[in-house]
GROMACS .gro file of C-alpha atoms in nm:
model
  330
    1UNK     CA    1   4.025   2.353   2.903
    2UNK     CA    2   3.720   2.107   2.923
    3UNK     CA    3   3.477   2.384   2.890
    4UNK     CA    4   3.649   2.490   2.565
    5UNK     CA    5   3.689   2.090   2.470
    6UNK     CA    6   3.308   2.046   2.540
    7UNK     CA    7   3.204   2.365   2.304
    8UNK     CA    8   3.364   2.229   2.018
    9UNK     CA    9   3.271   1.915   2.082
   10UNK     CA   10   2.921   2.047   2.023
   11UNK     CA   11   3.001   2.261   1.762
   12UNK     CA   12   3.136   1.960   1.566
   13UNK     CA   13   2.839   1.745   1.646
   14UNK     CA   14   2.631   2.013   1.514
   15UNK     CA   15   2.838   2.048   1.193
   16UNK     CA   16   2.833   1.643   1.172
   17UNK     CA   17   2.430   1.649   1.190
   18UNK     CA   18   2.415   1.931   0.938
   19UNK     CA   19   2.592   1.724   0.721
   20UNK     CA   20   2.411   1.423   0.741
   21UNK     CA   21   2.075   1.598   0.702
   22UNK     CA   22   2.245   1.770   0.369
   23UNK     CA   23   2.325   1.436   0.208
   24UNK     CA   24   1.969   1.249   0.316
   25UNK     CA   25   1.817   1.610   0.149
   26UNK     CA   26   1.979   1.572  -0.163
   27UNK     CA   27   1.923   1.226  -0.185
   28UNK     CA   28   1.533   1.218  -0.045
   29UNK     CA   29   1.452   1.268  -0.428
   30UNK     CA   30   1.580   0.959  -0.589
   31UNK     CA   31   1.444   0.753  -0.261
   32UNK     CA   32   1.076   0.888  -0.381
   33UNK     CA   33   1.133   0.834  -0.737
   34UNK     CA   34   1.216   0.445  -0.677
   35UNK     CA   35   1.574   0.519  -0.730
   36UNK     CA   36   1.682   0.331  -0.383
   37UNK     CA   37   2.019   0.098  -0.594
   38UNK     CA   38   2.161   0.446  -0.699
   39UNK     CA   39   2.185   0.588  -0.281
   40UNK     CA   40   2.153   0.257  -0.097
   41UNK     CA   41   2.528   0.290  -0.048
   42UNK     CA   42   2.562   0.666   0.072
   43UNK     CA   43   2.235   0.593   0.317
   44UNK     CA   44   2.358   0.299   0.489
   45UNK     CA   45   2.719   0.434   0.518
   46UNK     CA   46   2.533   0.780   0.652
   47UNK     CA   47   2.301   0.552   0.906
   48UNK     CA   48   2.634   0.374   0.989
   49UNK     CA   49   2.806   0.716   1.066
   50UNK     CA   50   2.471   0.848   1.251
   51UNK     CA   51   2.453   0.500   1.469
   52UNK     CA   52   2.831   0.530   1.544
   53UNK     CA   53   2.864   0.958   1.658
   54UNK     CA   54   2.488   0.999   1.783
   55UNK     CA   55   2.366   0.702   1.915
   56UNK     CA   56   2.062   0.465   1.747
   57UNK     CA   57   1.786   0.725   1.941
   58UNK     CA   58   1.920   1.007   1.792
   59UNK     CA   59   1.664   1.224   1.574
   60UNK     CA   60   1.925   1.201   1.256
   61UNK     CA   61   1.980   0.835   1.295
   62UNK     CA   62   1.596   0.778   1.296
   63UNK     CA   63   1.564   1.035   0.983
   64UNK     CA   64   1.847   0.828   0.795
   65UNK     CA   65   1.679   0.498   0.888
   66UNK     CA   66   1.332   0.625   0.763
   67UNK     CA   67   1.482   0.713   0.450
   68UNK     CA   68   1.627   0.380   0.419
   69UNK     CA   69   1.351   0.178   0.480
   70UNK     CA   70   1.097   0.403   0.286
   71UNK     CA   71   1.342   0.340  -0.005
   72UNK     CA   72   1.383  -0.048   0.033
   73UNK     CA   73   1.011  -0.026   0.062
   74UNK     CA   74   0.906   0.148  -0.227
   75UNK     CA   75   1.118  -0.089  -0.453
   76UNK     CA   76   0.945  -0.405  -0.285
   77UNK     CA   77   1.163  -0.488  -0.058
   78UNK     CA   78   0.943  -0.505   0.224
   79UNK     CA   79   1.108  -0.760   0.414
   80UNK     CA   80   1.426  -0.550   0.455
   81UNK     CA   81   1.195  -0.275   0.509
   82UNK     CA   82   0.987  -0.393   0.774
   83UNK     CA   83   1.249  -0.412   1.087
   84UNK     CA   84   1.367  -0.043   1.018
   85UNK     CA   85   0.993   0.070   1.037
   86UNK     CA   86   0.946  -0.166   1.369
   87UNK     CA   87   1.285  -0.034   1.524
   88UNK     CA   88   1.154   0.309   1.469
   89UNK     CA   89   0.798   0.277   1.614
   90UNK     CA   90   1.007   0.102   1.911
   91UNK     CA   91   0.808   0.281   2.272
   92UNK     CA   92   0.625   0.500   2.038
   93UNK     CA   93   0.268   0.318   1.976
   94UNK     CA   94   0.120   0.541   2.233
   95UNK     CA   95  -0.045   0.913   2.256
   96UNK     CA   96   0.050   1.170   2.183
   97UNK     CA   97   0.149   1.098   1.819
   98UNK     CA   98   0.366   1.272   1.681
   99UNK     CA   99   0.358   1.333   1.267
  100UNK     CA  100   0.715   1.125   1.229
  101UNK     CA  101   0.504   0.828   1.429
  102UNK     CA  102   0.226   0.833   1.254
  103UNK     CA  103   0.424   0.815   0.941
  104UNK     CA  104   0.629   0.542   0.988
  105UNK     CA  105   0.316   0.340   1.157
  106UNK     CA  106   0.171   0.339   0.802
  107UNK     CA  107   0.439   0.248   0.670
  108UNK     CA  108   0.528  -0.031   0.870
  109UNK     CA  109   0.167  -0.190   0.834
  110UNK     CA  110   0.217  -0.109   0.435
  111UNK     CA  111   0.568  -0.309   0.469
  112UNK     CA  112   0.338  -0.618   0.625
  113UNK     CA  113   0.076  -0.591   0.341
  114UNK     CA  114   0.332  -0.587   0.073
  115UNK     CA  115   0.482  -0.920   0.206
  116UNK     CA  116   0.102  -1.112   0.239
  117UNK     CA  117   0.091  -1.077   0.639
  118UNK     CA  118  -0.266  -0.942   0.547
  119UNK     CA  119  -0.350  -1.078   0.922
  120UNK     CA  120  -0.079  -0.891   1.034
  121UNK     CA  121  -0.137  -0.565   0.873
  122UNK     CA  122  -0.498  -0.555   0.991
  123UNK     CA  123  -0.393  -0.568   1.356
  124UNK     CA  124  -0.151  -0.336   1.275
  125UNK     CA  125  -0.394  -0.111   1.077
  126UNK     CA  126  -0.633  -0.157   1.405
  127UNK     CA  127  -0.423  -0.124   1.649
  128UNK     CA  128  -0.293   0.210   1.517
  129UNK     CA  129  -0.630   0.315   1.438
  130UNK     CA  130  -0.732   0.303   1.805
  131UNK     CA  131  -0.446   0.501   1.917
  132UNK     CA  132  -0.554   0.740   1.653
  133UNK     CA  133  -0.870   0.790   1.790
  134UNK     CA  134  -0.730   0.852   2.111
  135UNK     CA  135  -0.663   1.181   2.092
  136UNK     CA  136  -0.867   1.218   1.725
  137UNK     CA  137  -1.219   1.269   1.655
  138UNK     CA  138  -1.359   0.983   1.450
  139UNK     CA  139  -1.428   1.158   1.134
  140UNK     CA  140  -1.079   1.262   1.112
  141UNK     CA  141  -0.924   1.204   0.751
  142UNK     CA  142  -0.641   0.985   0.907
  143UNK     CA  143  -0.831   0.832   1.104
  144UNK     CA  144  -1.122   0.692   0.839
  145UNK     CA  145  -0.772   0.670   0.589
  146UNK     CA  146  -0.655   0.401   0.860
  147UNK     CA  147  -0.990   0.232   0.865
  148UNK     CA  148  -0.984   0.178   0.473
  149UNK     CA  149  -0.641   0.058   0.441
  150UNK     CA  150  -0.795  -0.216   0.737
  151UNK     CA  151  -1.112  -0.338   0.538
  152UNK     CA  152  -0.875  -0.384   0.191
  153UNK     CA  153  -0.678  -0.632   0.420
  154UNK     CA  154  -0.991  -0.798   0.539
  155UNK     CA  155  -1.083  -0.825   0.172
  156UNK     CA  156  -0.694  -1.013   0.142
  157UNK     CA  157  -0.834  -1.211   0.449
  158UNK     CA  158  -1.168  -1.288   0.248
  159UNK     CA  159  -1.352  -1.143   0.534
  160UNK     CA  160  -1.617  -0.995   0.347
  161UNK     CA  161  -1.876  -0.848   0.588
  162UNK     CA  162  -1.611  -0.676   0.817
  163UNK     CA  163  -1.453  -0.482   0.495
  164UNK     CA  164  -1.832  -0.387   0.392
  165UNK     CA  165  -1.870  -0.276   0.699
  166UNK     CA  166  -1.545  -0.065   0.758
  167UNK     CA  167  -1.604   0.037   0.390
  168UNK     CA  168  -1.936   0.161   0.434
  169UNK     CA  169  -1.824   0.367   0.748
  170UNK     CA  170  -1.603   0.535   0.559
  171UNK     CA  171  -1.809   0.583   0.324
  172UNK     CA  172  -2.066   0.770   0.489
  173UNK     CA  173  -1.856   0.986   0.736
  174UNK     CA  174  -1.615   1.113   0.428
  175UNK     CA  175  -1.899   1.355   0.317
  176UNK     CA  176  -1.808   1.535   0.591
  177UNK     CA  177  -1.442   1.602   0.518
  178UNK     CA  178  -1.380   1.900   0.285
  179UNK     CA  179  -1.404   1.781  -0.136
  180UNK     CA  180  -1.093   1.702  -0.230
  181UNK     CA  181  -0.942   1.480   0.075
  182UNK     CA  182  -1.299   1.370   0.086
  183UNK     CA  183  -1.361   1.270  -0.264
  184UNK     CA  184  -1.013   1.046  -0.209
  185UNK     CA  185  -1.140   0.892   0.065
  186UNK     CA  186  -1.504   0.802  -0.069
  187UNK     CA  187  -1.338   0.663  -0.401
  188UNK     CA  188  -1.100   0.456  -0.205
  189UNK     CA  189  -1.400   0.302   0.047
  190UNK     CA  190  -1.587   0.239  -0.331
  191UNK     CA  191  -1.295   0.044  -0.391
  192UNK     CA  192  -1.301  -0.213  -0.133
  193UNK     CA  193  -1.713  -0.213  -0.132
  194UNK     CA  194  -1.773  -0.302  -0.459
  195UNK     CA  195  -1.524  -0.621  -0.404
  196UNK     CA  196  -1.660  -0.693  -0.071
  197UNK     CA  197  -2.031  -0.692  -0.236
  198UNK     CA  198  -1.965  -0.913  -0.550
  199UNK     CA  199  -1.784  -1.186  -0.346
  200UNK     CA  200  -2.029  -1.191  -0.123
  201UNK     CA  201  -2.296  -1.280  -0.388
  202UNK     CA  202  -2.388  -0.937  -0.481
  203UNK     CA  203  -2.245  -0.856  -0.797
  204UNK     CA  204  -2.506  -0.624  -0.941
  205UNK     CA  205  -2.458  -0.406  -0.620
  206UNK     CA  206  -2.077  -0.394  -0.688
  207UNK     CA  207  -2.115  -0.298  -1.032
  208UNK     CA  208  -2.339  -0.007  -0.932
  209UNK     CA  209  -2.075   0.134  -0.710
  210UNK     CA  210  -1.781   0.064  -0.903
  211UNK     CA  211  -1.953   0.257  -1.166
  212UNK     CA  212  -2.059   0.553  -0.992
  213UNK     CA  213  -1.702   0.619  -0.808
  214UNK     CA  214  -1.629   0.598  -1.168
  215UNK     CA  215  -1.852   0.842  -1.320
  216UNK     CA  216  -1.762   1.084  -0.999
  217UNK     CA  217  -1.443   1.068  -1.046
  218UNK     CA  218  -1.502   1.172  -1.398
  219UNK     CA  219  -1.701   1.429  -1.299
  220UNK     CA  220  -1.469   1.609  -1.061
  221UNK     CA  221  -1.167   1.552  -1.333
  222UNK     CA  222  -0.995   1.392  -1.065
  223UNK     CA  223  -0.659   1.258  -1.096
  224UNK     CA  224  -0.600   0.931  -0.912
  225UNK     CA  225  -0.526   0.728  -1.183
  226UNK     CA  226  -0.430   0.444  -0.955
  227UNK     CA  227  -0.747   0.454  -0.785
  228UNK     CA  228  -0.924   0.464  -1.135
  229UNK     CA  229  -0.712   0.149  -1.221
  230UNK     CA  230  -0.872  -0.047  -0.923
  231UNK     CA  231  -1.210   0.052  -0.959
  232UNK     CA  232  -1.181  -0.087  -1.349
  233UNK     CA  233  -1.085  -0.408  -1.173
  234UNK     CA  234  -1.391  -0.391  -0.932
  235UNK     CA  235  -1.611  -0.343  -1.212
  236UNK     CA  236  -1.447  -0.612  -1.411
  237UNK     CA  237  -1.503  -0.871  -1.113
  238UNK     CA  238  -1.824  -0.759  -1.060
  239UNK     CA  239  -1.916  -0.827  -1.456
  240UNK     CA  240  -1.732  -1.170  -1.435
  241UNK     CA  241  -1.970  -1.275  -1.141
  242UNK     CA  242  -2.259  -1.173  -1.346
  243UNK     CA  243  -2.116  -1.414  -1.630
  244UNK     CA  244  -2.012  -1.121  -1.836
  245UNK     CA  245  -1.714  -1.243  -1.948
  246UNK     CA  246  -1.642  -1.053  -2.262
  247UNK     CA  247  -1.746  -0.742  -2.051
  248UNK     CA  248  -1.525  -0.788  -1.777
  249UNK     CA  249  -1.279  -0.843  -2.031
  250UNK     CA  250  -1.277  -0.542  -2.175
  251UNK     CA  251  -1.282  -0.328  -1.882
  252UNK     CA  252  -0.996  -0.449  -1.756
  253UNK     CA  253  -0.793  -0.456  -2.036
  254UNK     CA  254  -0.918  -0.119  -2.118
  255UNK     CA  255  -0.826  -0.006  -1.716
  256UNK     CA  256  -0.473  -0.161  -1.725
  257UNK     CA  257  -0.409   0.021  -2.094
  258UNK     CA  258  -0.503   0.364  -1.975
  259UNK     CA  259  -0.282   0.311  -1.655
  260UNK     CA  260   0.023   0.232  -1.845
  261UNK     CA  261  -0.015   0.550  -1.973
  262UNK     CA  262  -0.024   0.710  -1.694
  263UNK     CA  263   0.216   0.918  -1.395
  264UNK     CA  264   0.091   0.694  -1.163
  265UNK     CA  265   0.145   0.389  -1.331
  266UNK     CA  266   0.306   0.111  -1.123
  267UNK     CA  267   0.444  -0.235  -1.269
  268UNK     CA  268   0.385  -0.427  -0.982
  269UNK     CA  269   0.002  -0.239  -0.933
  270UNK     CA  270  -0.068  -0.350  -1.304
  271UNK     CA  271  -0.015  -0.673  -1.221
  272UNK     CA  272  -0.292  -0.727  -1.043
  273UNK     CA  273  -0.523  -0.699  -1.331
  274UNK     CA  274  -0.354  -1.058  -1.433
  275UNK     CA  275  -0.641  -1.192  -1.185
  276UNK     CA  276  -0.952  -1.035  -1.298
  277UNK     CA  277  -0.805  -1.096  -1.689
  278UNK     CA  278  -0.758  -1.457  -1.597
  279UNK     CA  279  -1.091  -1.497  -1.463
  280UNK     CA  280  -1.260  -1.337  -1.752
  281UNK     CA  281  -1.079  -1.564  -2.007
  282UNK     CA  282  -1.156  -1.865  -1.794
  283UNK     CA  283  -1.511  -1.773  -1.784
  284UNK     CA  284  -1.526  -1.760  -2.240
  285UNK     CA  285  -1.336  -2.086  -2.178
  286UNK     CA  286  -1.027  -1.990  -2.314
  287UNK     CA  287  -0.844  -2.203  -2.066
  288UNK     CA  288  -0.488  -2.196  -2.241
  289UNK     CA  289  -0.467  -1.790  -2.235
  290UNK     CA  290  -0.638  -1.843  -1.893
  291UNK     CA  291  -0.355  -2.044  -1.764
  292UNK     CA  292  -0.073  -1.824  -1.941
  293UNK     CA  293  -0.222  -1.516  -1.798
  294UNK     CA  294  -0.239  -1.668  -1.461
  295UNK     CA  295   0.093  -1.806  -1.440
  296UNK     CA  296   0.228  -1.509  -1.530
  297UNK     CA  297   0.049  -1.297  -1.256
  298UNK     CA  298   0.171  -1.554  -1.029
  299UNK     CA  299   0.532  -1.538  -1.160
  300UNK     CA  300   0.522  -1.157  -1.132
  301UNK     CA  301   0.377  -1.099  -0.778
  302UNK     CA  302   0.539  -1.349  -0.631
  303UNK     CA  303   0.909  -1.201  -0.718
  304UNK     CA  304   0.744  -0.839  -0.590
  305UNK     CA  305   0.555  -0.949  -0.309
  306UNK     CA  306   0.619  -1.313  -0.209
  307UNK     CA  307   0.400  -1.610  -0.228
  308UNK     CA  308   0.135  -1.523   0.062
  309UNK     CA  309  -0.003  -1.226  -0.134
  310UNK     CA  310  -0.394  -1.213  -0.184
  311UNK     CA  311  -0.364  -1.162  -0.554
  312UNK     CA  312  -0.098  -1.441  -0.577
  313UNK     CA  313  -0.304  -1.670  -0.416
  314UNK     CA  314  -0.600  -1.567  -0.637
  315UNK     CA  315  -0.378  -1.611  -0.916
  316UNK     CA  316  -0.261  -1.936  -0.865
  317UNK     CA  317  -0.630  -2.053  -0.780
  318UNK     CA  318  -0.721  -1.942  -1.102
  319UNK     CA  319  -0.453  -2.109  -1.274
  320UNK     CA  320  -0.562  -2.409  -1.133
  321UNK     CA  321  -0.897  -2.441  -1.250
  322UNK     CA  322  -0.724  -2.343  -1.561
  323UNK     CA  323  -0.468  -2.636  -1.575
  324UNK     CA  324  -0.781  -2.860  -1.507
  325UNK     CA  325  -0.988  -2.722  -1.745
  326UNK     CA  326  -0.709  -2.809  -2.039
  327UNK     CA  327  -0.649  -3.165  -1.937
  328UNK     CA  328  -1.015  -3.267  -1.895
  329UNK     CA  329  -1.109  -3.383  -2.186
  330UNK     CA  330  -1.409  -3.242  -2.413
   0.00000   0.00000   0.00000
């Protein structure tokens, strides 16, 4: 009797997992498109389920709780987010890494980034990073991927040098990845360069290599329109600290256009061209669209990312300067 009991007790288990892993298949979709409100319900009633039958270790519990997490994530709700991603890496930051680990440890140090813990998210970033190279040769893809995401929070962290310097690396050592995956990289490490260079006094240098990633990208017909969209902003910056206001202007406005029209285009991404914008109108002293444009920017990535952001607290700086510009009188 309790050998027959104990076979269907398996056999139902089974059936229970298969079903689970049917419903998180059907809904994976609407989790990637940004759809979380629309399957929030059926995920946490299947993580629920999973937690209550299988235990919180269990490999379908853990897929149902990535799902979740990835979902409240990618609708910027990192704060929910971030303890799903933590449970999961729970006795896992060690090698060997496994492909689900390695995952979630990005995602966990993107769900840090996309609250402001910049200082946070470059340990993180770091620390995962040296367990990559562990049991990964240093001019691994994920491996110099890791080290980018690291020097854009050190550019959060206003820690110039270290991001040139983790940019640069990158830099040089994706030539020897094959094109495509190494064309990605070498635009992204352009990205945080030219931003490292022109706020460390070197604007001229930042133009230059906003402006060739640009040109390369054209070149290879390349479609990473959101990596297009920040390199317009690096070249805008750059052009701003050269006192090229009207420039600067332009290129942004002309980046954030051509990004709305895009796949890739992002509402909360977009926002981030309220900084350079603001800065350009501040510069042709145009303080009252300054301070509008700033105040919105603030407004906007504050509700999506929360008020230690970079770019919010670049955004309210410049709105600042703008409110003091307006009440000083002429």
């Amino acid at each position: 009797m309790g050998i027959f009991h104990g076979r269907r007790r398996r056999k139902e288990d089974l059936q229970a997992v298969a079903a689970v892993k049917e419903r998180i298949t059907r809904v994976t979709p609407l989790v990637t498109a940004r759809r979380l409100p629309e399957v929030e319900a059926e995920l946490r009633e299947c993580l629920d389920e999973a937690e209550h039958r299988f235990g919180a270790e269990h490999a379908v519990t853990r897929l149902v709780l990535s799902q979740l997490s990835l979902g409240l994530l990618l609708v910027y709700r990192a704060a929910e987010a971030e303890p799903g991603f933590r449970r999961l890496l729970m006795g896992r930051r060690r090698a060997p890494l496994d492909s689900f680990t390695t995952g979630v440890w990005q995602l966990h140090a993107a769900s840090m980034y996309f609250q402001g813990h910049h200082e946070e998210a470059a340990r993180e970033y770091k620390e995962f990073g040296n367990a990559l190279s562990a049991e990964l040769d240093s001019l691994h893809p994920l491996v110099l991927r890791v080290r980018l995401y690291r020097a854009l929070q050190l550019c959060h962290l206003r820690r110039f040098e270290e991001a040139e310097s983790e940019a640069r690396a990158v830099s040089e050592r994706s030539v020897h990845i094959p094109a495509e995956e190494g064309f990605l990289l070498r635009w992204g490490a352009a990205n945080g360069l030219s931003y490292a260079l022109t706020r460390q006094g070197h604007p001229e240098e930042g133009e230059s290599v906003a402006r060739k990633a640009l040109t390369s990208m054209l070149a290879q017909q390349a479609d990473s329109d959101d990596l297009r969209f920040c390199l317009g902003q690096d070249l805008a910056y750059a052009l701003n600290a050269q006192g090229r206001h009207a420039e600067a202007l332009d290129c942004v406005r002309s980046a954030r256009a051509a990004f709305t029209d895009t796949p890739a285009f992002d509402a909360a991404e977009a926002s981030t061209a309220g900084v350079p914008t603001a800065e350009a109108l501040l510069g042709l002293t145009r303080y009252e669209e300054a301070a509008q444009e700033a105040h919105a920017t603030v407004t906007a990535l504050t509700e999506l990312y929360g008020p230690r952001h970079g770019c919010v607290r670049d955004a309210a700086e410049l709105l600042r300067q703008a409110e003091a510009a307006i009440s000083t009188p002429p």
